Amino acid sequence: MSWRLVLPYPISANRYWRQAVIKGRAVIFPSKEAKAFKAEVAWKAKGAGIRTPLEGRVAVHIRLFPQRPQDWAKRSRLDPDGWADTVRCIDLGNAEKVLSDALNGVAWKDDKQIHRITLERCDPDGDARVEIEIAPLASARIAGDLFEQPKAA
């Protein structure tokens, strides 16, 4: 069983977290924008058939598509091989952390379950979005006799 989701473009981690001092203590918490993003991700995940979070190890493949700019045709004529590299895009590590947090409790119980992750920035082809594939990952089996002590003769 695996799932393929098309999700909204992630917000920046700088906009995801807020900090405040409450009763003399610094507290970090998700912003209103982060809560709205997480709610939308959960709604789309449920629409894709995710009913309960996966247990065990998880493999995730994230494909990030930035918004195609209005002047993309001009850019591609001037620099056919590199125009897409000039398009504004959230960095992959930032996107992964925001998506992992948004999918906690939805696709998996905790992001520590992610044992394999691949990230890919794709050329813009229209609307900004994220395509994510989530699959259970079989845990590696270690042969029991590798760690057993030799038996005395």
XYZ file of N, CA and C in Angstrom:
459
model
N 0.849 -1.171 0.000
C 0.000 0.000 0.000
C 0.901 1.243 0.000
N 0.612 2.166 -0.874
C 1.313 3.444 -0.880
C 0.319 4.520 -1.309
N 0.671 5.751 -1.008
C -0.204 6.876 -1.337
C 0.559 7.894 -2.155
N -0.161 8.541 -3.051
C 0.382 9.659 -3.818
C -0.530 10.847 -3.558
N 0.064 11.929 -3.069
C -0.693 13.129 -2.739
C -0.202 14.302 -3.570
N -1.117 15.164 -3.936
C -0.763 16.452 -4.523
C -1.193 17.482 -3.489
N -0.215 18.182 -2.945
C -0.451 19.100 -1.832
C -0.122 20.529 -2.240
N -0.650 21.476 -1.483
C -0.299 22.869 -1.765
C 1.190 23.110 -1.519
N 1.696 24.110 -2.185
C 3.091 24.506 -2.012
C 3.314 24.860 -0.539
N 4.368 24.350 0.073
C 4.555 24.584 1.509
C 4.940 26.026 1.839
N 4.527 26.433 3.013
C 4.942 27.751 3.500
C 6.372 27.643 4.013
N 7.039 28.745 4.113
C 8.405 28.772 4.613
C 8.431 28.423 6.092
N 9.489 27.751 6.516
C 9.647 27.436 7.941
C 9.714 28.729 8.762
N 10.184 29.820 8.148
C 10.221 31.109 8.850
C 8.822 31.615 9.169
N 7.839 31.242 8.350
C 6.451 31.647 8.593
C 5.682 30.566 9.347
N 6.265 29.378 9.448
C 5.585 28.246 10.097
C 5.590 28.389 11.616
N 6.705 28.818 12.167
C 6.850 28.889 13.623
C 6.813 30.327 14.106
N 6.237 30.528 15.280
C 6.195 31.821 15.950
C 6.793 31.660 17.342
N 7.287 32.745 17.868
C 7.864 32.733 19.204
C 7.249 33.863 20.003
N 6.978 33.573 21.264
C 6.442 34.589 22.158
C 7.002 34.335 23.553
N 7.004 35.375 24.350
C 7.398 35.232 25.752
C 6.119 35.249 26.577
N 5.876 34.138 27.247
C 4.680 33.991 28.070
C 5.126 33.684 29.489
N 4.729 34.571 30.406
C 5.110 34.446 31.820
C 6.619 34.287 31.975
N 7.365 35.070 31.193
C 8.820 35.089 31.307
C 9.536 33.955 30.593
N 8.796 33.092 29.894
C 9.419 31.963 29.202
C 9.190 32.082 27.698
N 10.232 31.815 26.942
C 10.106 31.820 25.486
C 9.375 30.545 25.058
N 8.340 30.725 24.261
C 7.533 29.606 23.789
C 7.503 29.652 22.262
N 7.730 28.509 21.626
C 7.658 28.399 20.171
C 6.415 27.585 19.832
N 5.636 28.077 18.874
C 4.382 27.428 18.527
C 4.084 27.663 17.047
N 3.236 26.796 16.440
C 2.888 26.983 15.034
C 2.048 28.246 14.842
N 2.292 28.935 13.746
C 1.546 30.151 13.418
C 0.137 29.786 12.937
N -0.724 30.796 12.811
C -2.064 30.567 12.254
C -1.948 30.029 10.826
N -0.994 30.571 10.080
C -0.767 30.116 8.709
C -0.340 28.644 8.687
N 0.500 28.244 9.649
C 0.937 26.849 9.745
C -0.247 25.936 10.072
N -1.101 26.371 10.976
C -2.276 25.570 11.333
C -3.211 25.409 10.144
N -3.374 26.460 9.361
C -4.222 26.386 8.163
C -3.595 25.452 7.129
N -2.271 25.531 6.952
C -1.578 24.654 6.016
C -1.733 23.204 6.450
N -1.510 22.937 7.723
C -1.624 21.571 8.255
C -3.041 21.032 8.079
N -4.049 21.861 8.311
C -5.446 21.434 8.138
C -5.728 21.091 6.679
N -5.210 21.902 5.743
C -5.425 21.630 4.331
C -4.718 20.345 3.904
N -3.506 20.119 4.406
C -2.760 18.900 4.100
C -3.523 17.683 4.629
N -4.042 17.767 5.847
C -4.793 16.648 6.429
C -6.051 16.359 5.613
N -6.742 17.404 5.181
C -7.966 17.247 4.386
C -7.649 16.555 3.056
N -6.571 16.988 2.393
C -6.189 16.383 1.110
C -5.698 14.948 1.302
N -5.012 14.670 2.404
C -4.547 13.306 2.688
C -5.733 12.366 2.894
N -6.715 12.823 3.617
C -7.912 12.004 3.824
C -8.636 11.774 2.498
N -8.668 12.800 1.652
C -9.272 12.659 0.335
C -8.539 11.658 -0.551
N -7.245 11.451 -0.283
C -6.442 10.496 -1.049
C -6.534 9.088 -0.468
N -7.290 8.936 0.626
C -7.486 7.603 1.191
C -6.717 7.309 2.460
N -6.000 8.271 2.981
C -5.269 8.045 4.233
C -6.251 8.206 5.385
N -6.545 7.116 6.056
C -7.517 7.144 7.159
C -6.841 7.122 8.528
N -5.763 6.363 8.633
C -5.031 6.290 9.900
C -3.539 6.383 9.587
N -2.772 6.940 10.499
C -1.331 7.065 10.273
C -0.657 5.690 10.159
N 0.323 5.610 9.281
C 1.106 4.387 9.152
C 1.890 4.134 10.431
N 2.113 2.873 10.704
C 2.994 2.492 11.801
C 4.258 1.923 11.191
N 5.351 1.996 11.901
C 6.606 1.457 11.400
C 7.320 2.431 10.482
N 8.324 1.908 9.809
C 9.176 2.726 8.946
C 8.439 3.179 7.693
N 8.813 4.370 7.239
C 8.140 4.988 6.100
C 9.189 5.496 5.115
N 8.874 5.358 3.827
C 9.674 5.954 2.754
C 8.857 7.084 2.143
N 9.521 8.212 1.873
C 8.827 9.393 1.345
C 9.618 9.933 0.156
N 8.898 10.235 -0.905
C 9.508 10.884 -2.077
C 8.749 12.191 -2.302
N 9.468 13.302 -2.266
C 8.864 14.632 -2.402
C 9.357 15.277 -3.690
N 8.409 15.733 -4.495
C 8.713 16.471 -5.726
C 8.110 17.864 -5.580
N 8.969 18.864 -5.569
C 8.573 20.251 -5.350
C 8.520 20.981 -6.693
N 7.365 21.555 -7.003
C 7.175 22.309 -8.241
C 6.911 23.773 -7.901
N 7.869 24.670 -8.159
C 7.602 26.093 -7.925
C 6.613 26.639 -8.956
N 6.061 27.791 -8.659
C 5.132 28.465 -9.579
C 5.873 28.853 -10.856
N 5.285 28.544 -11.997
C 5.899 28.965 -13.264
C 5.646 30.455 -13.440
N 6.699 31.247 -13.616
C 6.514 32.696 -13.755
C 5.866 33.055 -15.087
N 5.269 34.237 -15.124
C 4.607 34.686 -16.352
C 5.585 34.838 -17.509
N 6.829 35.163 -17.199
C 7.812 35.369 -18.270
C 8.645 34.112 -18.561
N 8.100 32.948 -18.263
C 8.865 31.713 -18.423
C 9.292 31.469 -19.873
N 8.457 31.827 -20.834
C 8.805 31.600 -22.245
C 10.039 32.425 -22.631
N 10.066 33.679 -22.180
C 11.212 34.546 -22.469
C 12.465 33.987 -21.791
N 12.313 33.595 -20.525
C 13.456 33.033 -19.800
C 13.988 31.784 -20.503
N 13.081 30.934 -20.954
C 13.519 29.676 -21.573
C 14.185 29.915 -22.931
N 13.786 30.969 -23.642
C 14.460 31.313 -24.899
C 15.878 31.809 -24.634
N 16.023 32.645 -23.595
C 17.338 33.220 -23.279
C 18.304 32.197 -22.679
N 17.767 31.263 -21.906
C 18.608 30.263 -21.236
C 17.861 28.930 -21.190
N 17.845 28.196 -22.302
C 17.037 26.976 -22.387
C 17.366 25.932 -21.321
N 18.628 25.841 -20.920
C 19.014 24.802 -19.969
C 18.960 25.241 -18.510
N 18.965 26.545 -18.250
C 19.066 26.986 -16.860
C 17.983 27.927 -16.381
N 16.989 28.229 -17.242
C 15.977 29.219 -16.859
C 15.250 28.833 -15.580
N 14.972 27.568 -15.388
C 14.192 27.132 -14.225
C 14.963 27.334 -12.919
N 16.293 27.393 -13.009
C 17.102 27.596 -11.806
C 16.973 29.014 -11.252
N 16.433 29.927 -12.054
C 16.277 31.312 -11.605
C 14.904 31.569 -10.982
N 14.041 30.560 -10.991
C 12.691 30.715 -10.450
C 12.749 30.643 -8.928
N 12.032 31.544 -8.277
C 11.996 31.570 -6.814
C 11.363 30.277 -6.291
N 12.058 29.639 -5.335
C 11.609 28.346 -4.831
C 12.084 28.164 -3.389
N 11.215 27.629 -2.556
C 11.601 27.283 -1.193
C 12.701 26.219 -1.272
N 13.669 26.242 -0.357
C 14.721 25.233 -0.439
C 14.173 23.873 0.002
N 14.760 22.824 -0.518
C 14.230 21.480 -0.309
C 14.199 21.060 1.158
N 15.237 21.386 1.910
C 15.270 21.010 3.328
C 14.166 21.685 4.115
N 13.942 22.953 3.815
C 12.884 23.724 4.456
C 11.517 23.108 4.121
N 11.313 22.785 2.845
C 10.047 22.191 2.410
C 9.817 20.848 3.089
N 10.864 20.037 3.178
C 10.730 18.711 3.803
C 10.315 18.830 5.257
N 10.917 19.734 5.992
C 10.592 19.865 7.414
C 9.144 20.323 7.605
N 8.702 21.281 6.827
C 7.327 21.775 6.933
C 6.342 20.663 6.568
N 6.623 19.918 5.489
C 5.735 18.832 5.083
C 5.731 17.696 6.102
N 6.905 17.351 6.634
C 6.971 16.290 7.642
C 6.140 16.656 8.857
N 6.238 17.888 9.284
C 5.466 18.330 10.439
C 3.971 18.318 10.125
N 3.596 18.766 8.941
C 2.183 18.811 8.575
C 1.573 17.417 8.454
N 2.390 16.420 8.105
C 1.878 15.053 7.938
C 1.991 14.206 9.205
N 2.620 14.768 10.257
C 2.658 14.062 11.546
C 1.238 13.853 12.048
N 0.942 12.631 12.468
C -0.385 12.326 12.971
C -1.415 12.119 11.879
N -1.012 12.300 10.621
C -1.922 12.124 9.484
C -1.472 10.929 8.647
N -0.259 11.011 8.073
C 0.268 9.929 7.240
C 1.126 8.965 8.059
N 1.758 9.478 9.091
C 2.557 8.677 10.020
C 2.358 9.260 11.403
N 2.693 8.477 12.414
C 2.490 8.961 13.777
C 3.503 10.049 14.140
N 4.750 9.851 13.734
C 5.812 10.796 14.064
C 6.851 10.762 12.951
N 7.438 11.903 12.639
C 8.389 11.930 11.523
C 9.674 11.157 11.797
N 9.868 10.675 13.014
C 11.026 9.807 13.263
C 10.854 8.447 12.573
N 9.642 8.162 12.081
C 9.390 6.927 11.335
C 9.966 6.985 9.921
N 10.297 8.165 9.445
C 10.824 8.304 8.083
C 12.265 7.786 8.066
N 12.471 6.683 7.334
C 13.799 6.083 7.235
C 14.420 6.265 5.866
N 13.622 6.656 4.894
C 14.149 6.945 3.566
C 13.386 8.148 3.027
N 14.142 9.121 2.547
C 13.493 10.296 1.977
C 14.281 10.744 0.753
N 13.552 11.044 -0.297
C 14.175 11.625 -1.481
C 13.464 12.937 -1.775
N 14.246 13.930 -2.141
C 13.736 15.265 -2.420
C 14.142 15.647 -3.836
N 13.219 16.269 -4.540
C 13.494 16.642 -5.919
C 12.843 17.988 -6.221
N 13.646 18.924 -6.699
C 13.100 20.192 -7.176
C 12.875 20.046 -8.668
N 11.645 20.197 -9.089
C 11.280 20.013 -10.492
C 11.149 21.363 -11.193
N 11.263 21.338 -12.497
C 11.067 22.561 -13.272
C 9.608 22.990 -13.170
N 9.359 24.289 -13.071
C 7.984 24.764 -12.982
C 7.207 24.436 -14.258
N 6.014 23.896 -14.086
C 5.215 23.528 -15.255
C 3.788 24.062 -15.158
N 3.581 25.002 -14.268
C 2.240 25.567 -14.065
C 2.115 26.054 -12.634
N 1.075 25.563 -11.954
C 0.831 25.981 -10.577
C 1.840 25.365 -9.614
N 2.162 26.109 -8.568
C 3.053 25.612 -7.525
C 2.341 24.500 -6.760
N 3.104 23.444 -6.442
C 2.525 22.318 -5.720
C 3.637 21.396 -5.240
N 3.232 20.414 -4.456
C 4.125 19.350 -4.026
C 3.451 18.028 -4.356
N 4.192 17.137 -4.970
C 3.718 15.773 -5.174
C 4.525 14.902 -4.229
N 3.834 14.125 -3.420
C 4.512 13.324 -2.408
C 4.003 11.890 -2.464
N 4.926 10.960 -2.429
C 4.596 9.538 -2.380
C 5.045 9.007 -1.027
N 4.150 8.264 -0.386
C 4.404 7.735 0.953
C 4.162 6.232 0.907
N 5.104 5.454 1.419
C 4.962 3.999 1.416
C 5.583 3.414 2.676
N 5.003 2.321 3.170
C 5.652 1.625 4.284
C 6.990 1.072 3.811
N 7.925 0.977 4.711
C 9.265 0.501 4.391
C 9.566 -0.681 5.295
N 9.857 -1.819 4.709
C 10.174 -2.998 5.506
C 11.461 -2.751 6.284
N 11.464 -3.141 7.528
C 12.670 -2.950 8.332
C 13.703 -4.005 7.964
N 14.947 -3.622 8.068
C 16.040 -4.532 7.748
C 16.121 -5.608 8.818
N 16.321 -6.809 8.384
C 16.455 -7.920 9.321
C 17.941 -8.206 9.504
N 18.330 -8.364 10.741
C 19.717 -8.706 11.038
C 19.739 -10.174 11.428
N 20.587 -10.920 10.768
C 20.680 -12.344 11.075
C 21.076 -12.516 12.532
N 20.323 -13.308 13.252
C 20.564 -13.515 14.679
C 21.925 -14.072 14.987
N 22.453 -14.942 14.113
C 23.732 -15.576 14.425
C 24.922 -14.643 14.244
N 24.719 -13.443 13.686
C 25.836 -12.511 13.549
C 26.346 -12.037 14.906
N 25.478 -12.006 15.887
C 25.858 -11.454 17.181
C 25.907 -12.506 18.283
N 25.691 -13.753 17.929
C 25.757 -14.794 18.950
C 27.228 -15.179 19.195
N 27.493 -15.498 20.413
C 28.838 -15.931 20.787
C 29.055 -17.378 20.334
N 30.253 -17.687 19.874
C 30.525 -19.076 19.489
C 30.333 -19.990 20.690
N 29.791 -21.160 20.420
C 29.551 -22.125 21.503
C 30.828 -22.886 21.796
N 31.076 -23.109 23.081
C 32.262 -23.858 23.481
C 32.096 -25.315 23.096
N 33.183 -25.930 22.672
C 33.114 -27.327 22.229
C 33.236 -28.300 23.352
